[in-house]
mmCIF file of C-alpha atoms and ligand atoms in Angstrom:
data_model
loop_
_atom_site.group_PDB
_atom_site.id
_atom_site.type_symbol
_atom_site.label_atom_id
_atom_site.label_comp_id
_atom_site.label_asym_id
_atom_site.label_seq_id
_atom_site.Cartn_x
_atom_site.Cartn_y
_atom_site.Cartn_z
ATOM 1 C CA MET K 1 71.311 37.409 -156.189
ATOM 2 C CA ASP K 2 70.527 38.699 -152.707
ATOM 3 C CA LEU K 3 68.011 41.536 -153.101
ATOM 4 C CA GLN K 4 69.021 42.942 -149.714
ATOM 5 C CA ILE K 5 65.498 43.885 -148.630
ATOM 6 C CA GLN K 6 65.610 42.079 -145.288
ATOM 7 C CA GLN K 7 63.549 43.897 -142.608
ATOM 8 C CA LYS K 8 62.533 46.599 -145.068
ATOM 9 C CA VAL K 9 58.853 47.581 -145.094
ATOM 10 C CA PHE K 10 56.729 47.610 -148.259
ATOM 11 C CA LEU K 11 53.074 48.496 -148.731
ATOM 12 C CA ILE K 12 51.065 46.540 -151.282
ATOM 13 C CA SER K 13 47.562 47.706 -152.131
ATOM 14 C CA GLY K 14 45.398 44.715 -153.014
ATOM 15 C CA GLY K 15 48.135 42.527 -151.553
ATOM 16 C CA ALA K 16 45.968 39.608 -150.402
ATOM 17 C CA LYS K 17 44.870 38.103 -153.740
ATOM 18 C CA GLY K 18 46.097 37.607 -157.289
ATOM 19 C CA ILE K 19 49.166 39.569 -158.388
ATOM 20 C CA GLY K 20 49.277 41.498 -155.095
ATOM 21 C CA GLU K 21 49.362 38.255 -153.090
ATOM 22 C CA ALA K 22 52.303 37.018 -155.185
ATOM 23 C CA ILE K 23 54.118 40.310 -154.512
ATOM 24 C CA SER K 24 53.475 40.054 -150.755
ATOM 25 C CA ARG K 25 54.779 36.473 -150.789
ATOM 26 C CA CYS K 26 57.871 37.379 -152.802
ATOM 27 C CA ILE K 27 58.740 40.258 -150.437
ATOM 28 C CA ALA K 28 58.381 37.892 -147.459
ATOM 29 C CA GLU K 29 60.509 35.204 -149.151
ATOM 30 C CA GLU K 30 63.286 37.787 -149.493
ATOM 31 C CA GLY K 31 63.039 38.703 -145.796
ATOM 32 C CA GLY K 32 61.129 41.975 -146.258
ATOM 33 C CA TYR K 33 58.041 42.945 -144.240
ATOM 34 C CA PRO K 34 54.831 43.197 -146.309
ATOM 35 C CA VAL K 35 52.033 45.563 -145.317
ATOM 36 C CA ILE K 36 48.935 44.289 -147.100
ATOM 37 C CA ILE K 37 46.137 46.787 -147.696
ATOM 38 C CA ASP K 38 43.201 44.706 -148.888
ATOM 39 C CA PRO K 39 39.593 44.246 -147.790
ATOM 40 C CA SER K 40 39.868 40.435 -148.076
ATOM 41 C CA VAL K 41 39.795 39.561 -144.369
ATOM 42 C CA ILE K 42 40.285 35.783 -144.567
ATOM 43 C CA GLU K 43 43.056 35.828 -147.202
ATOM 44 C CA GLY K 44 44.904 38.722 -145.528
ATOM 45 C CA LYS K 45 44.826 37.108 -142.096
ATOM 46 C CA LYS K 46 45.963 33.768 -143.539
ATOM 47 C CA LEU K 47 48.988 35.400 -145.167
ATOM 48 C CA MET K 48 49.920 37.237 -141.969
ATOM 49 C CA VAL K 49 49.804 34.015 -139.949
ATOM 50 C CA GLU K 50 51.903 32.222 -142.587
ATOM 51 C CA PHE K 51 54.526 34.994 -142.695
ATOM 52 C CA ASN K 52 54.689 35.339 -138.919
ATOM 53 C CA THR K 53 55.152 31.564 -138.581
ATOM 54 C CA ASN K 54 58.196 31.908 -140.830
ATOM 55 C CA GLY K 55 59.612 34.735 -138.697
ATOM 56 C CA ILE K 56 58.544 37.497 -141.090
ATOM 57 C CA LYS K 57 56.756 40.491 -139.600
ATOM 58 C CA SER K 58 53.742 41.686 -141.551
ATOM 59 C CA LEU K 59 50.579 43.708 -141.216
ATOM 60 C CA HIS K 60 47.172 43.291 -142.823
ATOM 61 C CA ILE K 61 45.141 46.475 -143.037
ATOM 62 C CA ALA K 62 41.651 45.225 -143.870
ATOM 63 C CA LYS K 63 40.543 48.181 -145.907
ATOM 64 C CA ARG K 64 39.367 49.055 -149.414
ATOM 65 C CA LEU K 65 41.176 52.245 -150.412
ATOM 66 C CA SER K 66 38.357 54.594 -151.411
ATOM 67 C CA ASN K 67 38.885 58.031 -149.856
ATOM 68 C CA PRO K 68 42.187 59.844 -149.229
ATOM 69 C CA SER K 69 41.638 59.287 -145.501
ATOM 70 C CA ASP K 70 41.904 55.502 -146.076
ATOM 71 C CA ALA K 71 45.436 55.892 -147.460
ATOM 72 C CA LYS K 72 46.381 58.341 -144.699
ATOM 73 C CA ASP K 73 45.186 55.891 -142.073
ATOM 74 C CA ALA K 74 47.067 52.978 -143.726
ATOM 75 C CA ILE K 75 50.310 54.968 -143.675
ATOM 76 C CA GLU K 76 49.784 55.932 -140.032
ATOM 77 C CA GLN K 77 49.155 52.307 -139.042
ATOM 78 C CA THR K 78 52.281 51.201 -140.934
ATOM 79 C CA VAL K 79 54.517 53.805 -139.321
ATOM 80 C CA LYS K 80 53.090 53.003 -135.896
ATOM 81 C CA ALA K 81 53.865 49.302 -136.395
ATOM 82 C CA PHE K 82 57.255 49.529 -138.126
ATOM 83 C CA GLY K 83 58.531 53.134 -137.910
ATOM 84 C CA ARG K 84 59.602 53.177 -141.566
ATOM 85 C CA ILE K 85 58.457 52.686 -145.163
ATOM 86 C CA ASP K 86 60.871 51.468 -147.845
ATOM 87 C CA GLY K 87 58.522 51.109 -150.785
ATOM 88 C CA VAL K 88 54.992 51.293 -152.122
ATOM 89 C CA VAL K 89 53.380 48.967 -154.650
ATOM 90 C CA ASN K 90 50.233 50.478 -156.122
ATOM 91 C CA ASN K 91 48.444 47.371 -157.338
ATOM 92 C CA ALA K 92 44.753 47.370 -156.376
ATOM 93 C CA GLY K 93 42.331 47.801 -159.228
ATOM 94 C CA SER K 94 39.455 46.253 -161.096
ATOM 95 C CA ASN K 95 38.403 46.215 -164.711
ATOM 96 C CA ASP K 96 34.842 47.381 -164.141
ATOM 97 C CA GLY K 97 33.635 47.610 -167.741
ATOM 98 C CA VAL K 98 32.365 51.194 -167.935
ATOM 99 C CA GLY K 99 32.396 51.858 -171.683
ATOM 100 C CA LEU K 100 31.132 54.600 -173.982
ATOM 101 C CA GLU K 101 27.920 52.838 -174.892
ATOM 102 C CA ASN K 102 27.325 50.729 -171.804
ATOM 103 C CA GLY K 103 28.322 53.408 -169.282
ATOM 104 C CA THR K 104 27.298 56.844 -168.073
ATOM 105 C CA PRO K 105 29.372 59.993 -167.416
ATOM 106 C CA GLU K 106 28.859 59.454 -163.703
ATOM 107 C CA ALA K 107 29.999 55.809 -163.854
ATOM 108 C CA PHE K 108 33.038 56.841 -165.930
ATOM 109 C CA ARG K 109 34.137 59.385 -163.333
ATOM 110 C CA ALA K 110 33.600 56.904 -160.511
ATOM 111 C CA SER K 111 35.661 54.240 -162.315
ATOM 112 C CA VAL K 112 38.601 56.607 -162.920
ATOM 113 C CA GLU K 113 38.493 57.708 -159.293
ATOM 114 C CA LYS K 114 38.253 54.113 -158.051
ATOM 115 C CA ASN K 115 41.230 52.916 -160.105
ATOM 116 C CA LEU K 116 43.505 55.970 -160.046
ATOM 117 C CA GLY K 117 42.772 58.085 -156.961
ATOM 118 C CA HIS K 118 44.332 55.768 -154.382
ATOM 119 C CA TYR K 119 47.564 55.419 -156.445
ATOM 120 C CA TYR K 120 48.151 59.133 -155.778
ATOM 121 C CA ASP K 121 46.857 59.055 -152.191
ATOM 122 C CA LEU K 122 49.152 56.255 -151.008
ATOM 123 C CA VAL K 123 52.291 57.822 -152.465
ATOM 124 C CA HIS K 124 51.294 61.295 -151.242
ATOM 125 C CA TYR K 125 50.985 60.167 -147.628
ATOM 126 C CA ALA K 126 53.975 57.783 -147.769
ATOM 127 C CA LEU K 127 56.311 60.390 -149.255
ATOM 128 C CA PRO K 128 57.821 61.820 -146.021
ATOM 129 C CA TYR K 129 58.862 58.270 -145.056
ATOM 130 C CA LEU K 130 60.070 57.299 -148.548
ATOM 131 C CA LYS K 131 62.304 60.404 -148.477
ATOM 132 C CA GLU K 132 63.956 59.101 -145.292
ATOM 133 C CA THR K 133 64.707 55.661 -146.790
ATOM 134 C CA LYS K 134 65.219 56.678 -150.460
ATOM 135 C CA GLY K 135 62.435 54.225 -151.129
ATOM 136 C CA SER K 136 61.080 52.836 -154.355
ATOM 137 C CA ILE K 137 57.611 52.971 -155.929
ATOM 138 C CA VAL K 138 56.132 50.450 -158.366
ATOM 139 C CA ASN K 139 52.828 51.086 -160.137
ATOM 140 C CA ILE K 140 51.063 48.058 -161.593
ATOM 141 C CA GLY K 141 49.576 49.089 -164.936
ATOM 142 C CA SER K 142 47.901 47.113 -167.705
ATOM 143 C CA LYS K 143 48.657 46.474 -171.358
ATOM 144 C CA THR K 144 45.104 47.634 -172.074
ATOM 145 C CA ALA K 145 46.357 51.213 -171.587
ATOM 146 C CA ILE K 146 48.485 50.672 -174.718
ATOM 147 C CA THR K 147 46.210 48.474 -176.844
ATOM 148 C CA GLY K 148 42.686 49.386 -175.694
ATOM 149 C CA GLN K 149 40.173 46.677 -174.850
ATOM 150 C CA GLY K 150 36.737 48.062 -175.673
ATOM 151 C CA ASN K 151 33.833 48.820 -173.332
ATOM 152 C CA THR K 152 36.012 49.838 -170.381
ATOM 153 C CA SER K 153 36.791 53.569 -170.711
ATOM 154 C CA GLY K 154 37.118 54.280 -166.988
ATOM 155 C CA TYR K 155 39.584 51.491 -166.203
ATOM 156 C CA ILE K 156 41.666 52.285 -169.298
ATOM 157 C CA ALA K 157 41.784 56.011 -168.514
ATOM 158 C CA ALA K 158 43.035 55.160 -165.018
ATOM 159 C CA LYS K 159 45.599 52.676 -166.356
ATOM 160 C CA GLY K 160 46.906 55.286 -168.823
ATOM 161 C CA GLY K 161 47.076 57.793 -165.988
ATOM 162 C CA GLN K 162 49.144 55.364 -163.901
ATOM 163 C CA LEU K 163 51.762 55.121 -166.651
ATOM 164 C CA SER K 164 51.938 58.914 -167.007
ATOM 165 C CA LEU K 165 52.211 59.347 -163.243
ATOM 166 C CA THR K 166 55.095 56.863 -163.223
ATOM 167 C CA ARG K 167 57.102 59.219 -165.467
ATOM 168 C CA GLU K 168 55.872 62.340 -163.672
ATOM 169 C CA TRP K 169 56.752 61.052 -160.197
ATOM 170 C CA ALA K 170 60.099 59.670 -161.415
ATOM 171 C CA VAL K 171 60.985 63.249 -162.420
ATOM 172 C CA GLU K 172 59.551 64.959 -159.328
ATOM 173 C CA LEU K 173 61.290 62.561 -156.947
ATOM 174 C CA LEU K 174 64.738 62.510 -158.604
ATOM 175 C CA LYS K 175 65.938 65.011 -156.007
ATOM 176 C CA TYR K 176 65.161 62.593 -153.182
ATOM 177 C CA GLY K 177 66.758 59.522 -154.750
ATOM 178 C CA ILE K 178 63.338 57.843 -154.949
ATOM 179 C CA ARG K 179 62.815 55.638 -158.014
ATOM 180 C CA VAL K 180 59.446 55.094 -159.675
ATOM 181 C CA ASN K 181 58.677 52.374 -162.212
ATOM 182 C CA ALA K 182 55.654 50.623 -163.696
ATOM 183 C CA VAL K 183 55.227 46.904 -164.254
ATOM 184 C CA ILE K 184 52.701 46.060 -166.933
ATOM 185 C CA PRO K 185 51.008 42.666 -166.989
ATOM 186 C CA ALA K 186 48.836 41.452 -169.853
ATOM 187 C CA GLU K 187 47.349 38.011 -169.138
ATOM 188 C CA VAL K 188 47.711 36.616 -165.608
ATOM 189 C CA MET K 189 45.316 34.083 -164.051
ATOM 190 C CA THR K 190 43.927 35.766 -160.915
ATOM 191 C CA PRO K 191 40.464 36.085 -159.338
ATOM 192 C CA LEU K 192 39.961 39.292 -161.388
ATOM 193 C CA TYR K 193 40.964 37.553 -164.621
ATOM 194 C CA LYS K 194 38.755 34.529 -163.907
ATOM 195 C CA ASN K 195 35.750 36.816 -163.427
ATOM 196 C CA TRP K 196 36.496 38.487 -166.765
ATOM 197 C CA LEU K 197 36.829 35.119 -168.551
ATOM 198 C CA GLU K 198 33.462 34.062 -167.147
ATOM 199 C CA THR K 199 31.816 36.883 -169.123
ATOM 200 C CA PHE K 200 32.421 34.864 -172.333
ATOM 201 C CA GLU K 201 30.078 32.167 -173.537
ATOM 202 C CA ASN K 202 32.880 29.595 -173.564
ATOM 203 C CA PRO K 203 35.601 30.704 -171.106
ATOM 204 C CA ASN K 204 37.861 27.697 -171.820
ATOM 205 C CA LEU K 205 37.820 28.315 -175.549
ATOM 206 C CA LYS K 206 38.522 32.034 -174.996
ATOM 207 C CA LEU K 207 41.459 31.150 -172.716
ATOM 208 C CA LYS K 208 42.951 28.815 -175.334
ATOM 209 C CA GLU K 209 42.582 31.514 -178.012
ATOM 210 C CA ILE K 210 44.442 34.006 -175.802
ATOM 211 C CA GLU K 211 47.208 31.557 -174.863
ATOM 212 C CA ARG K 212 47.829 30.801 -178.542
ATOM 213 C CA LYS K 213 48.535 34.521 -179.133
ATOM 214 C CA ILE K 214 51.095 34.927 -176.343
ATOM 215 C CA PRO K 215 54.420 34.701 -178.214
ATOM 216 C CA PHE K 216 56.666 33.332 -175.453
ATOM 217 C CA GLU K 217 55.729 29.689 -174.738
ATOM 218 C CA ASN K 218 52.043 30.283 -175.624
ATOM 219 C CA ARG K 219 51.027 30.563 -171.998
ATOM 220 C CA MET K 220 49.756 33.025 -169.425
ATOM 221 C CA THR K 221 52.254 34.963 -167.324
ATOM 222 C CA THR K 222 52.254 33.706 -163.724
ATOM 223 C CA ALA K 223 51.606 36.101 -160.855
ATOM 224 C CA LYS K 224 55.003 35.013 -159.482
ATOM 225 C CA GLU K 225 56.721 36.208 -162.672
ATOM 226 C CA ILE K 226 55.135 39.643 -162.216
ATOM 227 C CA ALA K 227 56.101 39.651 -158.520
ATOM 228 C CA ASP K 228 59.758 38.762 -159.191
ATOM 229 C CA THR K 229 60.130 41.817 -161.427
ATOM 230 C CA VAL K 230 58.283 44.080 -158.981
ATOM 231 C CA VAL K 231 60.452 43.054 -156.037
ATOM 232 C CA PHE K 232 63.629 43.500 -158.087
ATOM 233 C CA LEU K 233 62.446 47.056 -158.855
ATOM 234 C CA LEU K 234 61.705 47.670 -155.164
ATOM 235 C CA SER K 235 65.222 46.588 -154.248
ATOM 236 C CA ASN K 236 68.425 48.548 -154.651
ATOM 237 C CA ARG K 237 69.573 45.893 -157.140
ATOM 238 C CA SER K 238 67.732 48.061 -159.697
ATOM 239 C CA SER K 239 69.410 51.199 -158.370
ATOM 240 C CA HIS K 240 69.722 53.027 -161.721
ATOM 241 C CA THR K 241 66.310 52.138 -163.132
ATOM 242 C CA THR K 242 63.610 54.805 -162.892
ATOM 243 C CA GLY K 243 60.684 56.082 -164.944
ATOM 244 C CA GLN K 244 60.436 52.783 -166.828
ATOM 245 C CA HIS K 245 57.386 50.940 -168.118
ATOM 246 C CA ILE K 246 58.344 47.273 -167.944
ATOM 247 C CA PHE K 247 56.128 44.776 -169.749
ATOM 248 C CA VAL K 248 56.157 41.309 -168.146
ATOM 249 C CA ASP K 249 53.901 39.655 -170.686
ATOM 250 C CA GLY K 250 55.733 37.020 -172.757
ATOM 251 C CA GLY K 251 55.965 39.562 -175.585
ATOM 252 C CA TYR K 252 52.163 39.827 -175.892
ATOM 253 C CA THR K 253 51.964 43.604 -176.251
ATOM 254 C CA HIS K 254 54.845 44.263 -178.638
ATOM 255 C CA LEU K 255 55.868 41.176 -180.607
ATOM 256 C CA ASP K 256 54.396 40.164 -183.932
ATOM 257 C CA ARG K 257 50.957 38.589 -183.347
ATOM 258 C CA ALA K 258 51.349 36.610 -186.580
ATOM 259 C CA LEU K 259 54.052 34.486 -184.936
HETATM 260 P P1 NAP I 301 42.446 40.634 -158.221
HETATM 261 O O1 NAP I 301 42.581 39.193 -158.527
HETATM 262 O O2 NAP I 301 41.060 41.214 -158.201
HETATM 263 O O3 NAP I 301 43.150 40.982 -156.851
HETATM 264 C C1 NAP I 301 43.139 42.329 -156.436
HETATM 265 C C2 NAP I 301 43.005 42.427 -154.940
HETATM 266 O O4 NAP I 301 42.920 43.848 -154.640
HETATM 267 C C3 NAP I 301 41.706 41.811 -154.397
HETATM 268 O O5 NAP I 301 41.958 41.213 -153.152
HETATM 269 C C4 NAP I 301 40.791 43.035 -154.232
HETATM 270 O O6 NAP I 301 39.786 42.845 -153.252
HETATM 271 C C5 NAP I 301 41.788 44.087 -153.815
HETATM 272 N N1 NAP I 301 41.325 45.447 -154.072
HETATM 273 C C6 NAP I 301 40.600 45.913 -155.117
HETATM 274 N N2 NAP I 301 40.384 47.243 -154.994
HETATM 275 C C7 NAP I 301 40.994 47.624 -153.848
HETATM 276 C C8 NAP I 301 41.157 48.860 -153.193
HETATM 277 N N3 NAP I 301 40.610 49.966 -153.667
HETATM 278 N N4 NAP I 301 41.872 48.896 -152.040
HETATM 279 C C9 NAP I 301 42.446 47.769 -151.550
HETATM 280 N N5 NAP I 301 42.334 46.568 -152.125
HETATM 281 C C10 NAP I 301 41.610 46.491 -153.271
HETATM 282 O O7 NAP I 301 43.271 41.500 -159.314
HETATM 283 P P2 NAP I 301 44.620 41.126 -160.137
HETATM 284 O O8 NAP I 301 44.247 40.457 -161.402
HETATM 285 O O9 NAP I 301 45.608 40.526 -159.234
HETATM 286 O O10 NAP I 301 45.056 42.611 -160.555
HETATM 287 C C11 NAP I 301 45.996 43.358 -159.812
HETATM 288 C C12 NAP I 301 46.456 44.520 -160.677
HETATM 289 O O11 NAP I 301 47.007 44.012 -161.906
HETATM 290 C C13 NAP I 301 45.351 45.503 -161.078
HETATM 291 O O12 NAP I 301 45.847 46.819 -161.024
HETATM 292 C C14 NAP I 301 45.043 45.114 -162.514
HETATM 293 O O13 NAP I 301 44.564 46.221 -163.246
HETATM 294 C C15 NAP I 301 46.422 44.692 -162.989
HETATM 295 N N6 NAP I 301 46.372 43.804 -164.179
HETATM 296 C C16 NAP I 301 46.007 42.488 -164.062
HETATM 297 C C17 NAP I 301 45.994 41.686 -165.191
HETATM 298 C C18 NAP I 301 45.648 40.213 -165.138
HETATM 299 O O14 NAP I 301 45.768 39.550 -166.171
HETATM 300 N N7 NAP I 301 45.233 39.682 -164.013
HETATM 301 C C19 NAP I 301 46.332 42.228 -166.439
HETATM 302 C C20 NAP I 301 46.668 43.566 -166.517
HETATM 303 C C21 NAP I 301 46.693 44.340 -165.368
HETATM 304 P P3 NAP I 301 38.301 42.437 -153.762
HETATM 305 O O15 NAP I 301 38.439 41.119 -154.456
HETATM 306 O O16 NAP I 301 37.486 42.391 -152.519
HETATM 307 O O17 NAP I 301 37.867 43.546 -154.694
#
């Protein structure tokens, strides 16, 4: 299947590492132009060089989205470089472990803001350009918004908010022909996931326990498998799919755990 995204421009927050990196790579493989918003200077530059060598235009905006002005600036840089925006992937986030007992009200608010605020900001400032292209938006969520995880209230509240905003924006943007979907990973080996595993006494044992519980093939989902679904949703090949929460997780969230 040709996804027909050649020369189209897509923003990926957190696009230099982990799931975001796989999405940037997948867009480039299909001939699209990735705009990577990520503070990781070395990784972002490396990807740009690699893409440009293969004849794919790209841009690395070395920035951590914190304030609305960061998103505004990223959109302005993108439009200056390419003159158009065809899609936004809200992906950047971190499970920062601010729970009820181990957190504070101030840390909770900061965590929600850190994980949710820039999802709104990026779409808000990209909207005039997405209207022109009838673009597509993909929010990366987390299965923890459905199952809970414990000791991470701020991250979970933000992840739940992302799923609600997916439905809300899908409705608000119907009139512009802009589609909005969420892709929900569960267990994907990335720098973020490795850091989380390291919090256990025996990370290898914990990993094996998790893999055993993943119904399909008893293995982690690869970042590439998440990316393939995201890029399909960005493309017009998914032209009648909007407002959906799509779990790419080997059945981990919904299938019988007793399997
Ligand atoms: P990751 O390995 O930490 O990669 C995320 C990238 O985003 C990093 O380069 C990070 O830079 C960057 N980043 C973080 N905050 C940013 C911000 N505010 N603005 C711009 N860039 C930012 O994470 P991942 O595991 O790929 O996770 C990506 C998304 O998938 C997240 O939304 C996460 O909640 C979701 N998810 C992941 C899993 C999983 O199993 N991995 C499961 C469920 C959901 P720094 O490293 O410098 O912070």
